XYZ file of C-alpha atoms in Angstrom:
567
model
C 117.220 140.015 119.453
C 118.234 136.401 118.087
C 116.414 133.478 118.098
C 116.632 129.837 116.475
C 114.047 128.158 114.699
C 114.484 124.781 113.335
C 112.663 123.194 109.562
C 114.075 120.975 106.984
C 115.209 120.469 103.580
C 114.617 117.709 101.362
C 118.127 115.949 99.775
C 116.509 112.858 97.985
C 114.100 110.923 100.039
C 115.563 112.247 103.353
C 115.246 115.752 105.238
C 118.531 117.584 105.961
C 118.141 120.071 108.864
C 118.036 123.609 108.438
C 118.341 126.233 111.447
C 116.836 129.633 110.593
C 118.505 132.060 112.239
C 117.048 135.583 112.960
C 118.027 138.987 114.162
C 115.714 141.799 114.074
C 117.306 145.332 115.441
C 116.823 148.844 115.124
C 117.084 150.291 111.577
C 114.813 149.239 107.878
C 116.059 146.557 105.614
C 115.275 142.969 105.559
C 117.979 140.337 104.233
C 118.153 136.831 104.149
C 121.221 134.907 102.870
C 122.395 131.133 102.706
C 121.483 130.252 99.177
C 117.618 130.813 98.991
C 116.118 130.520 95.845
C 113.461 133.206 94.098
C 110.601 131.734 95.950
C 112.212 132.006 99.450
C 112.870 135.902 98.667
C 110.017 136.059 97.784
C 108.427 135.557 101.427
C 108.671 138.729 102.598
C 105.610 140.082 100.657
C 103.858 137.239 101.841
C 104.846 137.357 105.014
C 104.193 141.028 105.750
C 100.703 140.439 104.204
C 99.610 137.450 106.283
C 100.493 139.341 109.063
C 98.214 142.368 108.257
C 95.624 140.025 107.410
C 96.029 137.960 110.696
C 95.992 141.633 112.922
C 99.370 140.833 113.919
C 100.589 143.989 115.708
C 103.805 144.168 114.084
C 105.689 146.388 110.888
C 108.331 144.251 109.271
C 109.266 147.181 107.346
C 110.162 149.544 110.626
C 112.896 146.985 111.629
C 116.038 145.671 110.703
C 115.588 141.959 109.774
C 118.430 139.737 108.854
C 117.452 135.753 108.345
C 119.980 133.069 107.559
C 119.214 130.223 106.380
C 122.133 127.374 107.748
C 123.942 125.376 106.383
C 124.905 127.878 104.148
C 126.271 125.479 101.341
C 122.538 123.660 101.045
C 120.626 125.953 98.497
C 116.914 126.385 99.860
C 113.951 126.319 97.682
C 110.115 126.363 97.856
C 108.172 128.430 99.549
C 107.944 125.744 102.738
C 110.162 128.210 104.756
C 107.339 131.046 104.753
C 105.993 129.213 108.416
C 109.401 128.935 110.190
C 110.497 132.144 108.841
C 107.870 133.977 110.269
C 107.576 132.547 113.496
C 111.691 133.308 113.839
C 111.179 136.916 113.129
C 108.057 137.175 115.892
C 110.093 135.222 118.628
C 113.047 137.792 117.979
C 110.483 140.569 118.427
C 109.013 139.946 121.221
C 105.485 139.293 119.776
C 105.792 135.530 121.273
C 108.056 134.524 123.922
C 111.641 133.435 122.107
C 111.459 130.333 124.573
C 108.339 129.194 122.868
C 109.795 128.295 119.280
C 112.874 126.205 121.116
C 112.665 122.204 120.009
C 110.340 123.103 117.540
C 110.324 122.322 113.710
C 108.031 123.556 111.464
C 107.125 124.002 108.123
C 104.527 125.381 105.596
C 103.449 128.277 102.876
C 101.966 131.425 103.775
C 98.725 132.756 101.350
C 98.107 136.623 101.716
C 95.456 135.646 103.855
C 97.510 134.149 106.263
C 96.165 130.467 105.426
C 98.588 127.814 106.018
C 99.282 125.469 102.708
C 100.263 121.876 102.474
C 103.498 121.652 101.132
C 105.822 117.962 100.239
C 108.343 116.046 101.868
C 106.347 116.665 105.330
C 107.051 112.900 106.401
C 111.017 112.480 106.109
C 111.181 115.831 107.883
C 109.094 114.238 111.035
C 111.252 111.768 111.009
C 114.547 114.215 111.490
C 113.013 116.090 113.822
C 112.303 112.972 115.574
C 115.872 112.084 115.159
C 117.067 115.390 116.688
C 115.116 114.836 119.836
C 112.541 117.823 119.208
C 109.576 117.935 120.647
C 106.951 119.495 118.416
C 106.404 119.614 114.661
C 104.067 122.477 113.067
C 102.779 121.386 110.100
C 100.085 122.618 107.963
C 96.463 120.946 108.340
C 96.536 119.290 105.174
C 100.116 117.327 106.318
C 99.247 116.504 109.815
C 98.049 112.929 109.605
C 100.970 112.701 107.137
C 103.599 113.346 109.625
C 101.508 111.641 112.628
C 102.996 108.756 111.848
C 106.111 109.009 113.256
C 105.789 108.216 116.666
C 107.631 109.716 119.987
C 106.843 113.147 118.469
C 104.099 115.522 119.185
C 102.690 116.920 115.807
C 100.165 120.269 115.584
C 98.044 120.571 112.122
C 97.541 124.273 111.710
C 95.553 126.020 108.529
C 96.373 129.524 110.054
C 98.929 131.677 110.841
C 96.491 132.409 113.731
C 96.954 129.303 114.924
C 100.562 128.484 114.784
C 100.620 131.749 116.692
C 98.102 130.715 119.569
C 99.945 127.238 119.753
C 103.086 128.717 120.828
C 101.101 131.495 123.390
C 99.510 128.393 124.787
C 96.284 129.901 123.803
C 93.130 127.592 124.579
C 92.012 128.023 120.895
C 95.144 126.654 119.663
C 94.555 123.637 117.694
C 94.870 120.027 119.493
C 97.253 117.000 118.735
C 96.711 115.058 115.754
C 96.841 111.723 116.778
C 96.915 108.627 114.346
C 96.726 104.881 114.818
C 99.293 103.736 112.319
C 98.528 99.909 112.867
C 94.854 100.213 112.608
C 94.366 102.395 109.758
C 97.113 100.099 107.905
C 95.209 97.309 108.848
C 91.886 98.483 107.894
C 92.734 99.788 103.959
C 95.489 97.047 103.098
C 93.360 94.291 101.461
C 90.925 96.450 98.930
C 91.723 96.338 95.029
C 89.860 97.880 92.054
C 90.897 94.303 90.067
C 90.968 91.336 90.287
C 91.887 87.704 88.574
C 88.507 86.223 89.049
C 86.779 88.491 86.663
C 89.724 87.111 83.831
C 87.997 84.360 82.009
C 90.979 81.776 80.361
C 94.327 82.648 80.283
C 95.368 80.109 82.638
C 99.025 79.927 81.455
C 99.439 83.850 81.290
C 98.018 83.661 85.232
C 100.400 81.159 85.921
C 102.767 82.922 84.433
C 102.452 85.671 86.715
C 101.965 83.782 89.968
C 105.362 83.160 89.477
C 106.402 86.580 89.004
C 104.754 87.695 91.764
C 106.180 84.588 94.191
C 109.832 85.695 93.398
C 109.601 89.853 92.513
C 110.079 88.665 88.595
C 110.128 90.857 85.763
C 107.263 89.870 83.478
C 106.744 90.638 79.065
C 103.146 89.705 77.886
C 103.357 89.383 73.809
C 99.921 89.048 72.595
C 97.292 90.922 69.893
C 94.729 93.472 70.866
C 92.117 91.936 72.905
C 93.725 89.709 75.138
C 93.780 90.758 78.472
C 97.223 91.998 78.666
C 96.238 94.751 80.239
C 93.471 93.769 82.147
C 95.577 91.268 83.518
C 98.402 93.411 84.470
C 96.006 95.664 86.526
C 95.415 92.902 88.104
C 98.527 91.917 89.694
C 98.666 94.457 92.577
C 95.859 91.808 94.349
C 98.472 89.260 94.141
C 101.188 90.873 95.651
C 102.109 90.297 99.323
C 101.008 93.359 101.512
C 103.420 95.859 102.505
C 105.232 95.685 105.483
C 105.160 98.584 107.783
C 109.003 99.194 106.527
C 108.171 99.367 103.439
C 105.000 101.275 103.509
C 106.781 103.954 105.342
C 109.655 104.045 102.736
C 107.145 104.113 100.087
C 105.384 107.209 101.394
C 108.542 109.025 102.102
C 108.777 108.676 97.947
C 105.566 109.944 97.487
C 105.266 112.572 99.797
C 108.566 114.132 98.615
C 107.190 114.204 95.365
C 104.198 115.811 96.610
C 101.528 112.588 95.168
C 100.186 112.556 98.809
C 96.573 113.211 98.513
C 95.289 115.834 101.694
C 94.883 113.796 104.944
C 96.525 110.854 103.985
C 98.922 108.790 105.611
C 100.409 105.446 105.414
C 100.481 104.080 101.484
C 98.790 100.578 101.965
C 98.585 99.201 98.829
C 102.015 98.440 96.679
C 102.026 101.420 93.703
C 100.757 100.500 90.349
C 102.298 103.213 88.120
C 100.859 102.534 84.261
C 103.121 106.255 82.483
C 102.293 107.181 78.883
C 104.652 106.190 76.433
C 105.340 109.891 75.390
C 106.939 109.943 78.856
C 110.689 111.834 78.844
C 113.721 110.233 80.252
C 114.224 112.448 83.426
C 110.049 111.626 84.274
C 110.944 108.273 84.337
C 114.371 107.908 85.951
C 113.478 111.754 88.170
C 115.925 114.629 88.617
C 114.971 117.871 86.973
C 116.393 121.509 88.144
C 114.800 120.701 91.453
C 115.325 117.101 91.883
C 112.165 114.710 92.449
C 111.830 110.792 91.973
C 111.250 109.493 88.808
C 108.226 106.817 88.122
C 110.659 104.037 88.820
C 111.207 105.545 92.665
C 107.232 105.953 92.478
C 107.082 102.214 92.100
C 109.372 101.261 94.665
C 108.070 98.352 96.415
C 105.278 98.337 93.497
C 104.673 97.703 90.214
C 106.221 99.858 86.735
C 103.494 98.454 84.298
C 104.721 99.620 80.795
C 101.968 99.259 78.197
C 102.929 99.280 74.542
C 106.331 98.707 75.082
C 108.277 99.439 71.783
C 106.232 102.352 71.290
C 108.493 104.322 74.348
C 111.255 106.362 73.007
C 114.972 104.496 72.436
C 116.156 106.654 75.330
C 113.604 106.525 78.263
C 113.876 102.411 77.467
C 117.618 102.313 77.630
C 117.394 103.989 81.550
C 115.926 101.090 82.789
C 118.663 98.884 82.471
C 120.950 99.917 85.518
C 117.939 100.613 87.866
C 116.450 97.154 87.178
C 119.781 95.678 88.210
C 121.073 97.895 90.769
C 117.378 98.639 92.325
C 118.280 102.370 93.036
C 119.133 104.914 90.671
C 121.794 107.800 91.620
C 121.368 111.005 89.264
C 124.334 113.204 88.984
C 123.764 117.010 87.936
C 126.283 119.954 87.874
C 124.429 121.297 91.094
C 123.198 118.113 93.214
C 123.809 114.392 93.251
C 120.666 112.768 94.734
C 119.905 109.016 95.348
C 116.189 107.444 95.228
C 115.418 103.803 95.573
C 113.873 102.076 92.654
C 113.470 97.971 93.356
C 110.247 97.317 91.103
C 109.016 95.101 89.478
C 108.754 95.741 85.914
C 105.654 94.363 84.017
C 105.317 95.197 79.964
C 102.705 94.391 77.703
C 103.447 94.662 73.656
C 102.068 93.148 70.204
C 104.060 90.936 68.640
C 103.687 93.088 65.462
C 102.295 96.868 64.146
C 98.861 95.631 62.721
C 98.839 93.509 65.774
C 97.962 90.001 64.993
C 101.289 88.286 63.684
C 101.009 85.073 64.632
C 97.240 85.247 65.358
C 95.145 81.988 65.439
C 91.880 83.741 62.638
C 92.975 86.770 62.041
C 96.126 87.438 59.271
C 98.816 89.818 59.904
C 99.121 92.762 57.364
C 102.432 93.936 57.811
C 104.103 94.252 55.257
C 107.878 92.025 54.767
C 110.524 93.549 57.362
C 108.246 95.508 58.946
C 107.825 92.993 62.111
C 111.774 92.543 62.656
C 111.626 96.138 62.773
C 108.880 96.446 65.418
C 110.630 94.184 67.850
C 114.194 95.496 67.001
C 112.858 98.734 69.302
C 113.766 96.444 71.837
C 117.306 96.039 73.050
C 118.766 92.688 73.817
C 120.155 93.732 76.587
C 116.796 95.228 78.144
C 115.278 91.751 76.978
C 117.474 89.996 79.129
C 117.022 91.787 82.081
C 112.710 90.486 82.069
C 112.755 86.978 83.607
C 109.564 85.742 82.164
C 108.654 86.367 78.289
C 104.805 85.120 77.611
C 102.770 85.087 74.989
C 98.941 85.782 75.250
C 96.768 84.249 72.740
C 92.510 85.359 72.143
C 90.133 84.090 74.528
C 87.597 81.725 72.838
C 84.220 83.480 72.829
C 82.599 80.523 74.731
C 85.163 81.238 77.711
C 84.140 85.589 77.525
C 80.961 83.848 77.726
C 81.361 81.858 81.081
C 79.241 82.677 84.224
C 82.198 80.701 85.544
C 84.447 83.299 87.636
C 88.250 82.970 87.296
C 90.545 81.926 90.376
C 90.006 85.127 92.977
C 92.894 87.429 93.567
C 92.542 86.188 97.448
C 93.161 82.831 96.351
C 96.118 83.041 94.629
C 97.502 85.620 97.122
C 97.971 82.773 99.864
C 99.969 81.203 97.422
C 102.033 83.649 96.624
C 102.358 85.055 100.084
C 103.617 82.008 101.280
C 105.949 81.437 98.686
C 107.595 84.831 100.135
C 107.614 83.704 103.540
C 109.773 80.930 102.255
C 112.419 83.223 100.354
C 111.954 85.624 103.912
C 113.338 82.279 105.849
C 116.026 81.126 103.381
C 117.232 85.054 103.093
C 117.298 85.717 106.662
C 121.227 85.429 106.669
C 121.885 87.926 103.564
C 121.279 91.641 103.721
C 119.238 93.019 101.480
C 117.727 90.162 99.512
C 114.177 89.945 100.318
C 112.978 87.683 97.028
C 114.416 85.562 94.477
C 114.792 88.044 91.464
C 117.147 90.309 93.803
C 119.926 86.925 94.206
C 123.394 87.714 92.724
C 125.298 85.003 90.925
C 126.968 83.743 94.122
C 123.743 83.589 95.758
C 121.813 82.108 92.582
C 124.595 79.142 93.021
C 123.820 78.371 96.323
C 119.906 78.456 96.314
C 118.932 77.508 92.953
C 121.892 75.470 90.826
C 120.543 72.696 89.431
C 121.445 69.026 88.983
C 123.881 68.296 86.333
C 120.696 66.520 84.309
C 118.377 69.824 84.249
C 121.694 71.297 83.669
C 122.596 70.220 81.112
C 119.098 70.496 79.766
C 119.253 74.163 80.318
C 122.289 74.850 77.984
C 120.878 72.851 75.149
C 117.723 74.943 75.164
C 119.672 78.186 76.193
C 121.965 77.061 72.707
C 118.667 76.781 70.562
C 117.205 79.832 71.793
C 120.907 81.546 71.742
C 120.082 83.195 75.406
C 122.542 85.275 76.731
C 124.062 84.576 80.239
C 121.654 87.000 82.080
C 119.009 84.987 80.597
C 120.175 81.867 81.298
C 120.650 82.841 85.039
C 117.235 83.797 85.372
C 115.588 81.221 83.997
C 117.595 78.654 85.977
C 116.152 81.066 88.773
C 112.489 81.145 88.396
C 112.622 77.773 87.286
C 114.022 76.631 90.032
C 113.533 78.014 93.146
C 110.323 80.004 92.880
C 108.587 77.464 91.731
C 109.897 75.387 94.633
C 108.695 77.823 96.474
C 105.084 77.785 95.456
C 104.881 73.879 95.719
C 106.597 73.528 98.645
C 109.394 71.600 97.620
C 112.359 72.950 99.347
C 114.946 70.133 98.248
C 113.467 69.414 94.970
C 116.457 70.244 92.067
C 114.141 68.080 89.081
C 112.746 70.789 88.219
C 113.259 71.263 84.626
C 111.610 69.733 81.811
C 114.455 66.979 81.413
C 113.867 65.916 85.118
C 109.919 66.173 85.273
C 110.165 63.733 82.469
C 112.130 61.617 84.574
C 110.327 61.489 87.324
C 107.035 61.337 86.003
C 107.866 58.433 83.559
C 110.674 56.383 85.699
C 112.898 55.736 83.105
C 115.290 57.899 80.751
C 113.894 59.327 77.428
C 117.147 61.046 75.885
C 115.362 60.802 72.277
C 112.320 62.434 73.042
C 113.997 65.049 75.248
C 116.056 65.864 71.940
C 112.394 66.146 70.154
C 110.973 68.557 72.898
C 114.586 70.485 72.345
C 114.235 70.934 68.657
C 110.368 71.399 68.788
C 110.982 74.467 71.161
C 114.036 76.056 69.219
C 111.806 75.574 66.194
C 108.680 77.566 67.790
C 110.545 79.895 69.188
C 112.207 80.844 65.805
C 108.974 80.826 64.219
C 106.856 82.755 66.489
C 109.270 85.328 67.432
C 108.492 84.869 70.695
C 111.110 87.005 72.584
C 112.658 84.838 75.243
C 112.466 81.120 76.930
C 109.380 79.558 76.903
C 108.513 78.753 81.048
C 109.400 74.617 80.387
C 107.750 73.639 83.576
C 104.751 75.072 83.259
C 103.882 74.376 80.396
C 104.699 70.763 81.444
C 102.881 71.006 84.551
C 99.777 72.591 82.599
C 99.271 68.953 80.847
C 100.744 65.945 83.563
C 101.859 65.979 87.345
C 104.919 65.047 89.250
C 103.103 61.693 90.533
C 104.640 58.324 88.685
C 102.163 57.483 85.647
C 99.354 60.240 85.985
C 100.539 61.964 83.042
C 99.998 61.948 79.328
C 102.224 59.936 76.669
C 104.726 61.656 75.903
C 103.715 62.307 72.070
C 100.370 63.310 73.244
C 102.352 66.035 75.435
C 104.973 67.043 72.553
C 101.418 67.356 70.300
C 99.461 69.352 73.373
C 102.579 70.955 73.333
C 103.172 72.585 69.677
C 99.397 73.648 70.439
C 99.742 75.723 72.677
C 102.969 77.116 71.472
């Protein structure tokens, strides 16, 4: 007899469909064809043993048994076909009625003991059967409220073959429907973090700094010695970030359950990944692939954050891989065998020293490297990577007094609002272009159209972009989160005086050309100096010292002193 049974394969982040077709006749032998790997043969021994050990009444080895495995150009791997295998070659022999498996997917590994284990990609696959129009998904236990959250389709946990077996007899010990509230469970784990800013003490610039990251989707570089807070602060940044949307939750989970990081009885992802790799980290781990192709820790960030500690310390190579993903937001890896496609739109966050001993440029403490030895350090670093991380910032110590504080920090919560509001701006002004959900995914057209400048803070721009010798790239950006993610976070919509030439401007009511020059020079000076490895963030450190209102401000040569300070 012949019957149908219906699973899935996982191409990417997707599920392909995959009929199994089986025959079982008069004769001995047992076949299967249509590319299976090792661990699909493989299934008869565990299939004939979970059926001894379930008191199935039935000899594999007494009939013929042919299995194919359509399409017959898609290899098939793991052992997730074990389930659907099994319950093909019972339907065809009459053990349970052939009707019983029709509109029904399923999936999962057989033990010897006829236990049913969790296997990944369970939620893109409830999601094609839902597409098909089937009505019930077998899953094991340990992926049910995984694939409960697709709607419209009626999902069975089972941790038996017993089980899957009484399900389709209509037994009354077959196991119920797992049912899951997707709103409410979202709703209930979205808003609880491990860190958060108000346990920072100082670092009021670096937390400004990455406000504005976090307003537009920015690419962030923290420079700073040992000690302070890079990290710390960095860890802190998922409490910042706006909350998923049920979109993007879902598309983040698809990522994670195909590469099998969903813990047992999970379901929705409601916090935005925070994925901190080791530096010893190879190329294909960080971009994915592999001879069975899984996402990469830049596809387990999507929608998150890639937090790269000790950034010159990662190899040439696994550094160089960012640069098209950071651009292009997706990554497509192309292999003799496969050509898969995962998304990868992260933000990237890095934290370095601006030296090997650490403490080049330190306020007590002297640097011991010795000559050449720094240039070296940072020439680990492409330019072209460099140019592709909006914001460069430099971290300096804490003061001990500040440690000291009872004093707590702004709270995560607090700056949150700020920063999901800011969004809900770019949401509104974005609502017209397809795919461009912040400010660090505009294009150059788009860049021109939200965020050029006036031709004063223009022409501003290319004198400091001269004395710093920024590429284009970086020029574009910072005219970017200059611009209109800071508008963004004060609410001004209209506002194009937003760079330092401007703010001067406004704040003072009358032109200073000379002492813009000074500020110029002072900068390109600094910058040369400190090796700091990028713009410095104009505005804020403008807005740090005097406000936009006429006359509330400091002198100018107080600021240009406040200024080389904190430089």
């Amino acid at each position: 007899m012949l019957t149908k049974i219906h699973s899935a394969a996982v191409q990417g982040i997707d599920a392909l469909p995959i009929t199994i077709e089986t025959l079982v006749d008069k004769g001995i032998g047992y076949t299967i064809v249509g590319l299976p790997d090792t661990a699909v043969r493989e299934s008869y021994q565990r299939m004939a043993a979970a059926m001894q050990s379930t008191g199935i009444d039935f000899t594999m080895a007494r009939k013929r048994i042919v299995i194919n495995l359509a399409p017959a150009s898609v290899r098939k791997g793991g052992a997730g076909y074990d389930l659907p295998m099994l319950l093909g070659i019972l339907s065809a022999a009459g053990v349970i009625p052939a009707d019983s498996v029709q509109g029904v997917m399923s999936i999962g590994e057989l033990s010897l003991s006829g236990d049913v284990l969790g296997v990944s990609g369970v939620l893109p696959m409830a999601i094609k059967a839902r597409e098909m129009g089937l009505k019930r998904l077998i899953v094991p236990e340990a992926n049910a409220t995984e694939a409960a959250i697709v709607n419209n389709i009626d999902v069975y946990g089972v941790s038996s073959l017993a089980q899957a077996v009484a399900l389709l007899l209509g037994r009354d010990d077959a196991p119920a429907l797992t049912v899951v509230d997707t709103r409410a469970r979202f709703a209930q784990s979205a808003g609880h973090f491990d860190a958060d800013f108000a346990d920072v003490r100082g670092q009021e610039l670096v937390k400004r700094a990455i406000e504005v990251a976090c307003a537009g989707g920015h690419n962030l570089l923290l420079v700073g010695p040992p000690g302070s807070g890079k990290s710390m602060m960095a860890k802190c940044i998922p409490s910042v970030l706006p909350p998923l949307t049920l979109g993007e939750a879902l598309e983040t989970t698809k990522i994670h359950s195909v590469a099998g990081a969903m813990p047992p009885g999970s379901t929705l992802l409601t916090q935005r990944p925070f994925r901190s790799p080791h530096h010893t980290l190879s190329p294909v781990a960080m971009v994915g692939g592999g001879t069975s192709p899984m996402p990469g820790e830049i596809s387990m960030a999507h929608h998150g954050v890639l937090y790269l500690d000790e950034f010159p310390e990662f190899p040439r190579a696994v550094l160089e891989v960012l640069r098209q993903p950071v651009e292009d937001r997706r990554v497509t890896i192309s292999r003799s065998a496969y050509t898969v496609s995962y998304p990868a739109s992260f933000m990237l966050v890095a934290s370095m020293n601006p030296c090997p001993c650490g403490y080049y440029n330190h306020p007590t403490r002297p640097c011991t490297c010795a000559p050449g030895d720094v240039q070296r350090y940072l020439k680990r670093l492409s330019g072209p990577l460099l140019d592709r991380i909006d914001l460069h910032v430099e971290t300096l110590p804490v003061e001990i007094d500040a440690l000291a504080s009872r004093k707590p920090g702004e709270p995560s919560a607090v700056i949150r609002a700020r920063v999901i509001a800011a969004r809900q701006r770019q949401t509104e002004r974005f609502r017209d272009e397809e795919g461009v959900y912040c400010n660090a995914q505009m294009n150059a057209r788009q860049l021109r159209r939200h965020a050029w400048p006036d031709e004063r803070a223009l022409e501003l721009a290319r004198r400091i972009a001269k004395g710093t010798r920024a590429s284009r790239a970086a020029f574009l950006a910072k005219l970017e989160t200059q611009k209109v993610t800071r508008d963004d976070l004060a609410s001004l919509f209209e506002c194009t005086r937003l760079l330092l030439a401007d703010a001067l401007l406004s704040t003072y009511g009358s032109p200073v050309p000379a002492s813009e020059q000074e500020i110029v020079e002072l900068l390109a000076s600094r910058l040369t100096k400190a090796k700091i490895l990028g713009t410095i963030d104009l505005l804020q450190t403008y807005r740090d010292h005097c406000s936009y209102n006429v006359g509330v401000g400091p002198t100018l040569g107080g600021f240009a002193v406040e200024l080389e300070e904190t430089l």
